[in-house]
Amino acid sequence: MANSTQPLSRALVLGGGGVTGIAWEVGVLAGLSARGIDWGKATSVIGTSAGSFVGAAVASGYDMERLFAAQLVPDEHEVAVAASEATMNAWWAALAEGGDDPRKVGAAMGRISKADPEPVPPAVRRQVVASRLVTSEWPAGLQVTAIDADTGELQLFDEHAGVSLAEAVSASGAVPGVWPLEHFLGRSWVDGGMVSTANARLAAGHDRIVVLAPMPAGYGQIPGAAADAEALAEQAEVCLIAPDERSVEAIGPNPYDPARRKAAAEAGRAQGEALADTVERLW
């Protein structure tokens, strides 16, 4: 915990979960903002995959009401994609191969991406990324995860990393077999959520932590968001928010289906408003 003479540090952790995860997180944050929660207090915003897009908006001070409203109408730049049965089988094989070693899992996921580096045309992906980002400038305090496709190492990118925000968030959401492999800094990169959907443990060292995890379950032998939150709670005050029953139904079976954005956002907002008192006491 923080020394009493020092200001409290706060981390907002935003996990992965596809286009529906983006909508749900925006809904939760908008609902909480409407009840007086000030996300501008965040010392760090840590985004993984879907959470990297939302994190860019939060860290830049973007109006959550405006972003929420955008989830309620169709976006012509979004495309419906899905993980095939073969792709999901490959993911499970990668998890089995890597066991409890995140680097081994990450490297195995990297091989999946390298075997199918462009499941959709990169130009299409760039349009999707551009439509989701509310800014092209790196906000201070934002950190974005991605995995080195060769070594499997999880990396954090920020405004000092020497890459554009669009490159970083595209890499963070480069789901193997679903979205294209990303290349920069002489390396190839895949989705930061393939070893942990929220990477909440990266918030260690902060005094107060709020974690939004659209996909809270663990991956194979890799702990999920609840286990990470429990570990963080030994040294910090932690609030983990995962989809409730209504939100799970709204999100549906395919997190990459843009037709579910409106329902996911509305369910998330209702959930956020219901949790406002709990979050306010911590934040």
mmCIF file of N, CA and C in Angstrom, residues 5 11 17 19 27 34 83 103 109 117 119-121 124 126 139-140 168 171 182 209 212 236 244 259 269 275:
data_model
loop_
_atom_site.group_PDB
_atom_site.id
_atom_site.type_symbol
_atom_site.label_atom_id
_atom_site.label_comp_id
_atom_site.label_asym_id
_atom_site.label_seq_id
_atom_site.Cartn_x
_atom_site.Cartn_y
_atom_site.Cartn_z
ATOM 1 N N THR A 5 2.203 9.614 3.049
ATOM 2 C CA THR A 5 2.604 10.933 2.562
ATOM 3 C C THR A 5 2.605 11.013 1.047
ATOM 4 N N ALA A 11 -4.796 2.066 -11.002
ATOM 5 C CA ALA A 11 -4.679 1.426 -12.314
ATOM 6 C C ALA A 11 -6.046 0.962 -12.786
ATOM 7 N N GLY A 17 -11.613 -9.079 -25.498
ATOM 8 C CA GLY A 17 -12.923 -9.688 -25.653
ATOM 9 C C GLY A 17 -13.592 -9.348 -26.969
ATOM 10 N N VAL A 19 -14.891 -7.318 -30.442
ATOM 11 C CA VAL A 19 -15.667 -6.095 -30.638
ATOM 12 C C VAL A 19 -16.792 -5.980 -29.614
ATOM 13 N N GLY A 27 -19.673 0.418 -22.201
ATOM 14 C CA GLY A 27 -20.920 0.532 -21.461
ATOM 15 C C GLY A 27 -20.690 0.601 -19.959
ATOM 16 N N ALA A 34 -21.284 8.083 -15.429
ATOM 17 C CA ALA A 34 -22.546 8.788 -15.213
ATOM 18 C C ALA A 34 -22.906 8.871 -13.736
ATOM 19 N N ALA A 83 -13.529 -17.156 -35.157
ATOM 20 C CA ALA A 83 -12.483 -18.177 -35.075
ATOM 21 C C ALA A 83 -13.067 -19.496 -35.557
ATOM 22 N N ARG A 103 5.371 -17.854 -21.804
ATOM 23 C CA ARG A 103 6.217 -17.637 -22.981
ATOM 24 C C ARG A 103 6.063 -18.785 -23.984
ATOM 25 N N MET A 109 1.293 -19.641 -29.932
ATOM 26 C CA MET A 109 0.285 -18.797 -30.573
ATOM 27 C C MET A 109 0.897 -18.037 -31.748
ATOM 28 N N PRO A 117 -0.849 -15.666 -41.723
ATOM 29 C CA PRO A 117 -0.574 -14.292 -41.297
ATOM 30 C C PRO A 117 -1.611 -13.260 -41.714
ATOM 31 N N PRO A 119 -5.443 -13.628 -42.255
ATOM 32 C CA PRO A 119 -6.785 -14.219 -42.376
ATOM 33 C C PRO A 119 -7.805 -13.257 -42.963
ATOM 34 N N VAL A 120 -7.566 -11.961 -42.811
ATOM 35 C CA VAL A 120 -8.293 -10.932 -43.560
ATOM 36 C C VAL A 120 -7.227 -9.996 -44.127
ATOM 37 N N PRO A 121 -7.505 -9.279 -45.201
ATOM 38 C CA PRO A 121 -6.502 -8.381 -45.782
ATOM 39 C C PRO A 121 -6.047 -7.315 -44.781
ATOM 40 N N VAL A 124 -8.007 -4.096 -44.717
ATOM 41 C CA VAL A 124 -9.291 -4.156 -44.018
ATOM 42 C C VAL A 124 -9.072 -3.971 -42.522
ATOM 43 N N ARG A 126 -6.644 -2.398 -41.074
ATOM 44 C CA ARG A 126 -6.276 -1.010 -40.795
ATOM 45 C C ARG A 126 -7.511 -0.117 -40.706
ATOM 46 N N PRO A 139 -1.759 8.584 -25.585
ATOM 47 C CA PRO A 139 -2.086 9.283 -24.336
ATOM 48 C C PRO A 139 -1.063 8.916 -23.251
ATOM 49 N N ALA A 140 -0.743 9.869 -22.412
ATOM 50 C CA ALA A 140 0.134 9.596 -21.289
ATOM 51 C C ALA A 140 -0.558 8.608 -20.346
ATOM 52 N N ALA A 168 0.427 -0.369 -32.202
ATOM 53 C CA ALA A 168 0.403 -1.080 -30.929
ATOM 54 C C ALA A 168 -0.942 -1.737 -30.662
ATOM 55 N N ALA A 171 -1.497 -4.692 -32.970
ATOM 56 C CA ALA A 171 -0.760 -5.861 -32.499
ATOM 57 C C ALA A 171 -1.441 -6.482 -31.293
ATOM 58 N N GLU A 182 0.978 -8.628 -36.932
ATOM 59 C CA GLU A 182 1.460 -7.249 -37.022
ATOM 60 C C GLU A 182 2.990 -7.230 -37.002
ATOM 61 N N ILE A 209 -6.946 -0.746 -7.830
ATOM 62 C CA ILE A 209 -6.978 -1.337 -9.167
ATOM 63 C C ILE A 209 -8.410 -1.743 -9.515
ATOM 64 N N LEU A 212 -11.552 -4.635 -15.663
ATOM 65 C CA LEU A 212 -12.697 -5.028 -16.475
ATOM 66 C C LEU A 212 -12.256 -6.192 -17.355
ATOM 67 N N ALA A 236 -3.018 -4.550 -2.616
ATOM 68 C CA ALA A 236 -3.782 -3.409 -3.118
ATOM 69 C C ALA A 236 -5.274 -3.632 -2.908
ATOM 70 N N ASP A 244 -21.994 -9.897 -16.101
ATOM 71 C CA ASP A 244 -23.033 -10.585 -15.352
ATOM 72 C C ASP A 244 -23.902 -11.387 -16.323
ATOM 73 N N ALA A 259 -22.569 -7.173 -34.807
ATOM 74 C CA ALA A 259 -24.013 -7.013 -34.661
ATOM 75 C C ALA A 259 -24.433 -7.022 -33.189
ATOM 76 N N ARG A 269 -23.586 -1.027 -19.576
ATOM 77 C CA ARG A 269 -23.942 0.218 -18.890
ATOM 78 C C ARG A 269 -24.803 -0.056 -17.659
ATOM 79 N N LEU A 275 -22.982 -1.135 -10.163
ATOM 80 C CA LEU A 275 -21.761 -1.326 -9.373
ATOM 81 C C LEU A 275 -21.146 -0.010 -8.908
#
